[in-house]
Coordinates of C-alpha atoms in Angstrom, one line a residue:
Chain Q
X13 CA 72.5 156.5 81.9
X14 CA 75.4 155.8 79.6
X15 CA 75.7 152.2 78.8
X16 CA 78.8 150.3 80.0
X17 CA 78.2 147.6 77.8
X18 CA 80.5 148.1 74.5
X19 CA 78.0 149.5 72.1
X20 CA 77.0 147.2 69.4
X21 CA 78.6 148.8 66.3
X22 CA 76.5 150.5 63.6
X23 CA 75.7 147.9 60.7
X24 CA 77.3 148.7 57.6
X25 CA 75.4 151.5 56.5
X26 CA 73.7 150.3 53.4
X27 CA 75.3 147.2 52.4
X28 CA 73.1 145.0 54.9
X29 CA 70.1 145.6 52.9
X30 CA 71.1 144.5 49.4
X31 CA 73.2 141.9 50.4
X32 CA 70.7 140.3 52.6
X33 CA 68.1 140.6 49.6
X34 CA 70.4 139.0 47.1
X35 CA 71.4 136.2 49.7
X36 CA 67.5 135.5 50.0
X37 CA 66.9 135.7 46.6
X38 CA 69.3 132.7 46.2
X39 CA 67.6 130.9 48.9
X40 CA 64.2 131.7 47.3
X41 CA 65.5 129.9 44.2
X42 CA 66.6 127.0 46.0
X43 CA 63.3 126.5 47.9
X44 CA 61.3 127.0 44.8
X45 CA 63.4 124.6 43.0
X46 CA 63.1 122.0 45.7
X47 CA 59.3 122.5 46.2
X48 CA 59.0 122.1 42.4
X49 CA 60.6 118.7 42.7
X50 CA 58.6 117.9 45.5
X51 CA 55.4 118.3 43.7
X52 CA 56.4 116.4 40.9
X53 CA 57.4 113.4 42.9
X54 CA 54.0 113.4 44.8
X55 CA 52.2 113.6 41.6
X56 CA 54.5 110.6 40.2
X57 CA 53.8 108.8 43.4
X58 CA 50.1 109.4 43.0
X59 CA 50.1 108.0 39.6
X60 CA 52.1 105.0 40.8
X61 CA 49.6 104.4 43.5
X62 CA 46.5 104.6 41.5
X63 CA 47.9 102.3 38.8
X64 CA 49.1 99.8 41.3
X65 CA 46.0 99.5 42.9
X66 CA 44.4 98.8 39.6
X67 CA 46.8 95.9 39.1
X68 CA 45.8 94.8 42.7
X69 CA 42.2 94.7 41.9
X70 CA 42.9 92.9 38.6
X71 CA 44.5 89.9 40.5
X72 CA 41.8 89.6 42.9
X73 CA 39.6 88.7 39.9
X74 CA 41.5 85.6 39.5
X75 CA 39.4 82.5 39.7
X76 CA 40.7 78.7 38.5
X77 CA 39.6 79.2 35.0
X78 CA 41.1 82.7 34.3
X79 CA 44.4 82.5 36.3
X80 CA 47.0 82.8 33.5
X81 CA 45.1 85.8 31.4
X82 CA 44.6 87.5 34.8
X83 CA 48.1 87.2 35.7
X84 CA 49.4 88.2 32.4
X85 CA 47.2 91.3 32.3
X86 CA 48.7 91.9 35.7
X87 CA 52.2 91.8 34.8
X88 CA 51.5 93.9 31.7
X89 CA 49.6 96.5 33.7
X90 CA 52.6 96.3 36.4
X91 CA 55.4 97.0 33.6
X92 CA 53.4 99.8 32.5
X93 CA 53.7 101.3 35.9
X94 CA 57.4 100.9 35.9
X95 CA 58.0 102.4 32.5
X96 CA 55.8 105.3 32.5
X97 CA 55.6 106.4 36.2
X98 CA 58.4 104.7 38.3
X99 CA 60.7 106.0 35.4
X100 CA 59.5 109.5 36.3
X101 CA 61.2 109.1 40.0
X102 CA 64.6 108.0 38.3
X103 CA 65.8 111.3 37.1
X104 CA 64.1 113.2 40.1
X105 CA 65.8 111.3 42.7
X106 CA 69.5 111.6 41.9
X107 CA 72.0 112.1 44.8
X108 CA 70.7 113.1 48.4
X109 CA 67.2 114.0 47.2
X110 CA 66.8 110.2 47.4
X111 CA 66.7 110.3 51.2
X112 CA 65.5 114.0 51.5
X113 CA 62.3 113.9 49.7
X114 CA 61.5 110.2 50.5
X115 CA 58.2 111.2 52.2
X116 CA 57.0 112.6 48.6
X117 CA 57.3 109.2 46.9
X118 CA 57.3 106.4 49.6
X119 CA 53.3 105.8 49.4
X120 CA 53.7 105.1 45.7
X121 CA 56.8 102.9 46.1
X122 CA 55.2 100.9 48.8
X123 CA 52.0 100.3 46.9
X124 CA 54.0 99.4 43.7
X125 CA 56.1 96.8 45.9
X126 CA 52.5 95.6 47.2
X127 CA 51.4 94.8 43.7
X128 CA 54.3 93.6 42.4
X129 CA 54.9 90.9 45.2
X130 CA 51.1 90.1 45.2
X131 CA 51.6 89.1 41.2
X132 CA 54.6 87.1 42.0
X133 CA 52.8 85.1 44.9
X134 CA 49.9 84.3 42.7
X135 CA 52.3 83.2 39.9
X136 CA 54.9 81.0 42.0
X137 CA 53.9 81.1 45.8
X138 CA 57.2 83.0 46.5
X139 CA 57.9 86.5 47.7
X140 CA 59.5 88.8 45.3
X141 CA 62.7 90.0 46.6
X142 CA 63.9 93.6 46.8
X143 CA 66.9 92.6 44.6
X144 CA 64.8 91.3 42.1
X145 CA 62.8 94.6 42.2
X146 CA 65.7 96.3 42.1
X147 CA 67.4 94.6 39.3
X148 CA 64.2 95.3 37.3
X149 CA 64.7 98.8 37.8
X150 CA 67.9 99.1 36.4
X151 CA 66.6 99.1 32.8
X152 CA 65.0 102.6 33.5
X153 CA 68.0 104.4 33.5
X154 CA 70.8 105.2 31.0
X155 CA 74.8 105.4 31.7
X156 CA 74.5 108.8 32.9
X157 CA 72.0 108.7 35.5
X158 CA 72.0 107.1 38.8
X159 CA 69.5 104.1 38.9
X160 CA 67.1 104.0 41.2
X161 CA 67.1 101.4 43.8
X162 CA 64.2 101.1 46.3
X163 CA 65.4 101.1 49.8
X164 CA 64.6 98.4 52.5
X165 CA 62.4 100.5 54.4
X166 CA 59.9 101.1 51.5
X167 CA 60.0 97.5 50.5
X168 CA 59.2 96.2 54.0
X169 CA 56.5 98.7 54.3
X170 CA 54.8 97.7 51.0
X171 CA 55.3 93.8 52.2
X172 CA 53.3 94.6 55.2
X173 CA 50.6 96.0 53.1
X174 CA 50.5 92.8 50.9
X175 CA 49.5 90.5 54.0
X176 CA 46.1 92.5 53.7
X177 CA 45.4 91.9 50.1
X178 CA 46.5 88.1 50.5
X179 CA 43.9 87.9 53.2
X180 CA 41.4 89.2 51.0
X181 CA 42.5 86.8 48.4
X182 CA 42.5 83.8 50.8
X183 CA 38.9 84.6 52.0
X184 CA 38.2 84.8 48.1
X185 CA 39.5 81.8 47.4
X186 CA 37.8 79.8 50.0
X187 CA 34.3 80.9 48.8
X188 CA 35.5 79.7 45.4
X189 CA 36.2 76.4 46.9
X190 CA 39.8 76.7 46.4
X191 CA 40.6 75.7 49.8
X192 CA 44.3 74.5 49.5
X193 CA 44.9 77.8 47.9
X194 CA 44.1 79.5 51.0
X195 CA 46.3 77.3 53.3
X196 CA 49.3 78.1 51.0
X197 CA 48.5 81.7 51.4
X198 CA 48.0 81.1 55.3
X199 CA 51.5 79.6 55.5
X200 CA 53.2 82.3 53.5
X201 CA 51.6 85.1 55.4
X202 CA 52.9 83.3 58.5
X203 CA 56.1 83.4 57.3
X204 CA 56.3 87.0 56.4
X205 CA 54.8 87.7 59.8
X206 CA 57.5 85.8 61.5
X207 CA 60.5 87.1 59.6
X208 CA 59.1 90.9 59.9
X209 CA 58.9 90.8 63.9
X210 CA 62.5 90.5 63.9
X211 CA 63.2 93.1 61.4
X212 CA 60.4 95.9 62.5
X213 CA 62.3 97.1 65.6
X214 CA 65.4 97.8 63.6
X215 CA 63.8 99.9 61.2
X216 CA 64.0 104.0 61.3
X217 CA 61.4 105.8 62.6
X218 CA 59.3 102.5 62.7
X219 CA 55.7 103.9 64.3
X220 CA 54.0 103.5 60.8
X221 CA 55.3 99.8 60.7
X222 CA 54.3 99.1 64.0
X223 CA 50.8 99.6 63.3
X224 CA 51.1 97.8 60.0
X225 CA 52.2 94.8 62.1
X226 CA 49.2 95.0 64.2
X227 CA 47.1 95.2 61.1
X228 CA 49.1 92.1 59.7
X229 CA 48.5 90.1 62.8
X230 CA 44.7 90.5 62.4
X231 CA 44.8 89.7 58.7
X232 CA 46.8 86.5 59.8
X233 CA 44.3 85.6 62.6
X234 CA 41.6 86.1 59.7
X235 CA 43.1 83.7 57.3
X236 CA 43.8 81.1 60.2
X237 CA 40.3 81.4 61.5
X238 CA 38.8 80.9 57.9
X239 CA 41.2 78.0 57.5
X240 CA 39.9 76.8 60.7
X241 CA 36.2 76.9 59.6
X242 CA 36.9 75.0 56.6
X243 CA 39.0 72.3 58.3
X244 CA 36.2 71.7 61.1
X245 CA 33.3 71.7 58.3
X246 CA 35.2 69.4 56.2
X247 CA 32.8 68.0 53.7
X248 CA 30.1 70.5 54.8
X249 CA 32.2 73.1 53.2
X250 CA 31.1 72.5 49.5
X251 CA 31.4 75.6 47.3
X252 CA 27.7 75.9 46.6
X253 CA 27.9 78.0 43.6
X254 CA 30.0 75.6 41.9
X255 CA 28.5 73.7 38.8
X256 CA 30.9 70.7 39.4
X257 CA 29.5 70.2 43.2
X258 CA 28.3 66.5 43.7
X259 CA 24.6 66.4 43.7
X260 CA 24.6 63.6 45.8
X261 CA 25.5 65.7 49.0
X262 CA 22.7 67.5 50.6
X263 CA 23.4 70.9 52.0
X264 CA 25.8 70.8 55.0
X265 CA 26.5 67.0 54.4
X266 CA 23.9 66.3 57.0
X267 CA 22.5 62.7 55.9
X268 CA 18.8 62.3 54.6
X269 CA 18.4 59.4 57.5
X270 CA 19.2 59.5 61.1
X271 CA 22.3 57.8 62.3
Chain U
X21 CA 32.6 69.5 73.0
X22 CA 32.4 72.2 70.6
X23 CA 35.1 72.3 68.1
X24 CA 36.1 75.7 69.8
X25 CA 37.5 74.1 72.7
X26 CA 40.1 72.4 70.7
X27 CA 41.6 75.9 70.2
X28 CA 41.9 76.4 74.0
X29 CA 45.8 76.6 73.7
X30 CA 45.3 79.6 71.3
X31 CA 45.7 83.3 72.7
X32 CA 42.7 85.1 74.4
X33 CA 42.3 87.3 71.3
X34 CA 42.1 84.4 68.9
X35 CA 40.0 82.3 71.0
X36 CA 37.6 85.0 71.3
X37 CA 37.6 85.6 67.3
X38 CA 37.4 81.9 66.9
X39 CA 34.4 81.8 69.1
X40 CA 32.7 84.6 67.2
X41 CA 33.2 82.6 64.0
X42 CA 31.3 79.7 65.3
X43 CA 28.3 81.8 66.6
X44 CA 25.2 81.6 64.1
X45 CA 26.3 84.8 62.6
X46 CA 29.3 83.5 61.1
X47 CA 28.4 85.2 57.9
X48 CA 31.3 88.0 58.2
X49 CA 33.9 84.9 57.3
X50 CA 31.6 83.6 54.5
X51 CA 30.7 84.9 51.0
X52 CA 27.3 86.6 51.1
X53 CA 25.9 83.7 49.1
X54 CA 27.0 81.0 51.4
X55 CA 25.9 83.1 54.6
X56 CA 22.3 83.9 52.9
X57 CA 21.7 80.4 52.2
X58 CA 23.2 79.1 55.6
X59 CA 20.4 81.2 57.2
X60 CA 17.8 80.2 55.0
X61 CA 18.5 76.7 55.5
X62 CA 19.1 77.1 59.4
X63 CA 15.2 78.1 59.7
X64 CA 13.9 75.0 57.7
X65 CA 16.1 72.5 59.4
X66 CA 14.9 70.2 62.0
X67 CA 17.0 69.9 65.1
X68 CA 18.6 66.7 64.8
X69 CA 20.5 67.5 61.6
X70 CA 21.5 70.5 63.2
X71 CA 23.0 68.4 66.2
X72 CA 24.8 66.2 63.8
X73 CA 26.9 69.3 62.5
X74 CA 27.9 69.8 66.1
X75 CA 28.7 66.2 66.7
X76 CA 32.0 64.9 68.0
X77 CA 32.6 62.6 65.0
X78 CA 35.1 63.9 62.5
X79 CA 33.2 64.9 59.4
X80 CA 34.1 62.7 56.7
X81 CA 35.5 65.0 54.1
X82 CA 36.7 64.4 50.5
X83 CA 38.8 67.5 50.9
X84 CA 40.6 65.6 53.6
X85 CA 42.6 68.6 55.0
X86 CA 45.3 66.7 56.6
X87 CA 46.0 64.5 53.9
X88 CA 48.2 66.6 52.1
X89 CA 51.4 68.5 53.8
X90 CA 51.4 71.8 53.2
X91 CA 53.1 72.8 50.1
X92 CA 56.9 73.8 50.9
X93 CA 57.5 77.3 50.1
X94 CA 61.0 78.4 49.1
X95 CA 61.8 79.7 52.7
X96 CA 65.3 79.9 52.2
X97 CA 65.2 82.5 49.6
X98 CA 62.8 84.5 52.2
X99 CA 65.1 83.7 54.9
X100 CA 68.1 85.0 53.4
X101 CA 66.7 88.1 52.2
X102 CA 65.5 89.2 55.6
X103 CA 69.0 88.1 57.0
X104 CA 70.3 90.7 54.8
X105 CA 67.6 93.1 56.0
X106 CA 68.3 92.3 59.5
X107 CA 72.3 93.0 59.2
X108 CA 71.9 96.2 57.2
X109 CA 69.2 97.8 59.5
X110 CA 71.4 96.6 62.4
X111 CA 74.3 98.5 61.1
X112 CA 71.9 101.6 60.5
X113 CA 70.8 101.3 64.0
X114 CA 74.2 101.3 65.3
X115 CA 75.4 104.4 63.2
X116 CA 72.2 106.2 64.5
X117 CA 73.3 105.7 67.8
X118 CA 76.7 107.0 67.2
X119 CA 75.1 110.0 65.6
X120 CA 72.8 110.7 68.3
X121 CA 75.9 110.5 70.8
X122 CA 77.6 113.1 69.0
X123 CA 74.7 115.3 68.6
X124 CA 74.0 114.9 72.5
X125 CA 77.3 116.7 72.7
X126 CA 76.6 119.4 70.2
X127 CA 73.4 120.0 72.0
X128 CA 75.3 120.2 75.4
X129 CA 77.8 122.6 74.2
X130 CA 75.5 124.7 72.3
X131 CA 73.3 125.1 75.6
X132 CA 76.6 126.4 77.2
X133 CA 77.3 129.0 74.6
X134 CA 73.4 130.2 74.6
X135 CA 73.7 130.4 78.4
X136 CA 77.0 132.7 78.1
X137 CA 75.1 134.8 75.4
X138 CA 72.2 135.4 78.1
X139 CA 74.7 137.7 79.7
X140 CA 73.8 140.3 76.9
X141 CA 70.5 140.7 78.8
X142 CA 72.6 142.3 81.7
X143 CA 75.2 145.1 81.6
X144 CA 78.2 143.0 81.1
X145 CA 80.8 143.9 78.5
X146 CA 80.1 142.6 75.4
X147 CA 83.7 141.1 74.8
X148 CA 83.3 139.3 77.8
X149 CA 80.1 137.8 76.9
X150 CA 81.3 136.7 73.5
X151 CA 84.7 135.1 74.7
X152 CA 83.0 132.3 76.3
X153 CA 80.3 131.7 73.5
X154 CA 83.3 131.8 71.1
X155 CA 85.1 128.8 72.8
X156 CA 81.9 126.9 72.8
X157 CA 81.9 127.4 69.0
X158 CA 85.1 125.8 68.4
X159 CA 83.9 122.9 70.5
X160 CA 80.7 122.5 68.2
X161 CA 82.8 122.7 65.0
X162 CA 85.0 120.0 66.0
X163 CA 81.7 117.9 67.2
X164 CA 80.3 118.5 63.5
X165 CA 83.5 117.4 62.2
X166 CA 82.9 114.2 63.9
X167 CA 79.4 113.8 63.0
X168 CA 80.7 114.2 59.4
X169 CA 83.2 111.5 59.9
X170 CA 80.3 109.2 61.1
X171 CA 78.2 110.0 58.1
X172 CA 81.4 109.4 55.6
X173 CA 80.7 105.6 56.3
X174 CA 77.3 105.9 54.5
X175 CA 77.9 108.2 51.7
X176 CA 74.5 109.9 50.1
X177 CA 72.4 109.2 53.6
X178 CA 72.8 112.5 55.0
X179 CA 69.1 113.2 54.8
X180 CA 68.2 109.6 56.0
X181 CA 69.7 110.8 59.6
X182 CA 69.3 114.3 59.0
X183 CA 66.2 114.5 61.8
X184 CA 68.6 113.4 64.4
X185 CA 70.9 116.6 64.2
X186 CA 68.0 119.2 62.8
X187 CA 66.6 120.5 66.0
X188 CA 70.1 121.0 67.4
X189 CA 71.3 122.7 64.3
X190 CA 68.4 125.2 64.6
X191 CA 69.8 126.2 67.9
X192 CA 73.3 126.4 66.8
X193 CA 72.7 128.5 63.8
X194 CA 70.3 130.7 65.9
X195 CA 73.0 131.3 68.5
X196 CA 76.1 131.8 65.9
X197 CA 73.5 134.5 64.1
X198 CA 72.7 136.2 67.1
X199 CA 76.5 136.3 68.0
X200 CA 77.3 137.5 64.6
X201 CA 75.1 140.3 64.8
X202 CA 76.1 141.6 68.3
X203 CA 79.7 141.9 66.8
X204 CA 78.7 143.3 63.4
X205 CA 75.3 144.5 63.3
X206 CA 74.9 142.4 60.1
X207 CA 73.3 139.0 59.0
X208 CA 75.3 135.9 59.1
X209 CA 75.0 134.5 55.7
X210 CA 74.4 130.6 54.9
X211 CA 78.0 130.5 53.6
X212 CA 79.7 132.0 56.5
X213 CA 77.8 129.9 58.6
X214 CA 78.6 126.9 57.0
X215 CA 82.3 127.9 57.3
X216 CA 82.2 128.6 61.0
X217 CA 80.6 125.2 61.8
X218 CA 83.7 123.6 59.4
X219 CA 81.2 122.3 57.0
X220 CA 81.0 122.4 53.3
X221 CA 78.2 121.7 50.9
X222 CA 79.4 118.7 48.9
X223 CA 79.7 116.3 51.8
X224 CA 78.0 117.2 55.0
X225 CA 76.9 120.8 54.6
X226 CA 74.4 123.0 56.3
X227 CA 71.1 122.6 55.0
X228 CA 69.6 125.6 53.8
X229 CA 66.1 125.0 55.4
X230 CA 67.8 124.5 58.9
X231 CA 69.8 127.6 58.4
X232 CA 66.7 129.6 57.6
X233 CA 64.9 128.2 60.8
X234 CA 67.7 129.2 62.8
X235 CA 67.3 132.5 61.7
X236 CA 63.7 132.8 62.8
X237 CA 64.9 131.4 66.3
X238 CA 67.5 133.9 66.4
X239 CA 64.8 136.8 65.5
X240 CA 62.9 135.4 68.7
X241 CA 65.9 136.5 71.1
X242 CA 65.5 140.3 70.2
X243 CA 62.6 141.7 71.9
X244 CA 63.8 140.8 75.2
X245 CA 67.3 141.9 74.0
X246 CA 66.0 145.3 73.1
X247 CA 63.9 145.7 76.2
X248 CA 66.8 145.2 78.6
X249 CA 69.2 147.1 76.6
X250 CA 66.6 150.0 77.0
X251 CA 66.6 149.8 80.7
X252 CA 70.3 149.7 80.7
X253 CA 70.6 152.9 79.0
X254 CA 71.3 152.0 75.6
X255 CA 68.8 154.2 73.5
X256 CA 70.2 153.6 70.2
X257 CA 69.8 149.7 69.9
X258 CA 66.2 149.6 69.3
X259 CA 66.6 151.7 66.0
X260 CA 69.3 149.4 65.1
X261 CA 67.5 146.3 65.8
X262 CA 64.4 147.5 64.1
X263 CA 66.2 148.4 61.0
X264 CA 67.7 144.9 61.1
X265 CA 64.7 142.9 61.8
X266 CA 62.7 144.7 59.4
X267 CA 65.4 144.1 56.7
X268 CA 65.1 140.4 57.7
X269 CA 61.5 140.0 57.9
X270 CA 61.6 141.8 54.0
X271 CA 63.8 139.3 52.7
X272 CA 62.1 136.4 54.4
X273 CA 58.9 137.6 52.6
X274 CA 60.8 136.7 49.1
X275 CA 60.5 133.0 49.9
X276 CA 57.7 130.8 48.8
X277 CA 57.1 128.6 51.7
X278 CA 55.4 125.4 52.5
X279 CA 53.1 125.0 55.5
X280 CA 55.8 123.3 57.4
X281 CA 57.8 124.0 60.6
X282 CA 59.9 127.0 59.0
X283 CA 56.7 128.7 57.7
X284 CA 55.4 128.2 61.4
X285 CA 58.6 129.9 62.7
X286 CA 58.6 132.6 60.0
X287 CA 55.0 133.4 61.2
X288 CA 56.3 134.3 64.7
X289 CA 59.0 136.7 63.4
X290 CA 56.4 139.2 63.0
X291 CA 55.4 139.3 66.4
X292 CA 59.0 139.8 67.2
X293 CA 59.2 142.7 64.5
X294 CA 56.1 144.3 66.3
X295 CA 57.3 144.2 69.7
X296 CA 60.8 145.8 68.7
X297 CA 58.7 148.2 67.0
X298 CA 56.7 149.2 70.1
X299 CA 59.8 149.4 72.1
X300 CA 61.4 152.1 69.5
X301 CA 58.1 153.8 69.6
X302 CA 58.2 154.2 73.3
X303 CA 61.8 155.4 73.2
X304 CA 61.0 157.8 70.3
X305 CA 58.1 159.7 71.5
X306 CA 60.0 160.1 75.1
X307 CA 62.7 162.0 73.2
X308 CA 65.2 159.4 74.1
X309 CA 66.5 158.5 70.9
X310 CA 69.8 160.2 70.4
X311 CA 69.7 162.7 67.8

């Protein structure tokens, strides 16, 4: 039966195919360029992550005696991370690619923020601000290139991870006898947690951040518990492996005679 | 009274944690050497000194934890920074709400257009079907213009908010491409699609991957379309659709795709192609294809 719908016209004879192929050749090139760039970013991000982690482990080796040399080595390593690896991000992330390819490099940047803020805290007890980090990155780009400026989301994610490292630092310092230091860390992490609770709900796509907040609370509680144990034990809590421990104390501070 | 009771005001979770840390197995929160020493000493201690540890009297301590006030951190710096973040994120959050409002309208206009196009499965004159759909395209064009206006306030952040209009754009492109084929039998190119939506690559453009995904959605329409056209008596349709879809599939094969959403949708295209081939075969072997 003949159709009553107006018949669809025949496609332009042979031009449909070559025109399509030409069009898709362009798209193929576009996608290849995009994916290659993505791969370069992922590689740079992995390098940044690995080297930032090394800086963090370096900082954890800190003790009362070697503080200055540990921190200066850490800072040098951090500067190397910036100059060698973060520099690679600069030219790739021009224009809209900064946001388009964020998933490719965000982990590296977060790890770097974690390492940089940890170093700064160990040095001065303050939080390295995003503005300061971004100022330090301006040097990486010349005049013709758009400077790489970290976005607030990556910074906040990095700071959230910082609390975990600070928890390890605090527990480690307690074992080394630096109880006051642990308390400083405790107050600092509490401050960060408090500030972040107000900011997290406003963040784009914050499921990741919410998980980090749960972990952060656990870290805060661990530090608080450690400080609590130290407080309650008071004089009992002597660093047993320290050579400077007063030999007059018996273990646990229990006197040798009944009271 | 165990020190734990002093923490009665803490949350239950914290309380549980604190209780756990007071148990003999508190090795977890202490360095391994100290913990080992503790367990060793505990076994050789006689009871009275143990009681002393748990006694009420506050332990005399040279560490005197409360004698020093907590060191003042430079909170003002921290606070100012976070104030700024709150303000910025609040702004972006508001922007996102405005974007979502416009996108909701795009979605609804797109649905009206797609519903109008559904009439092609019935014996309705093509011109009539297209009229309503075209009217919606004008509406959608206007809405994308509004979206572009909103985004002008944050230059360079197209991709920050891109996910909010991605899905709707797929549907719109699919609908536009299908309409274009119905009218001309050819493929709607990326530049043409961009023009139809009143967009331009410089500022607010049509993302290439969105365009390609939209084409994959369009291909999903063809099997059903072809079946119904044959039922309505149009035996020429399968051949034309088959030619078109084969070309499209071959063109897509030129692309190197990652294992993402686009790849998944493209993988579906071969099944559409197969089903159209089967319809064409059914029509051909029964000698229904016009000479």
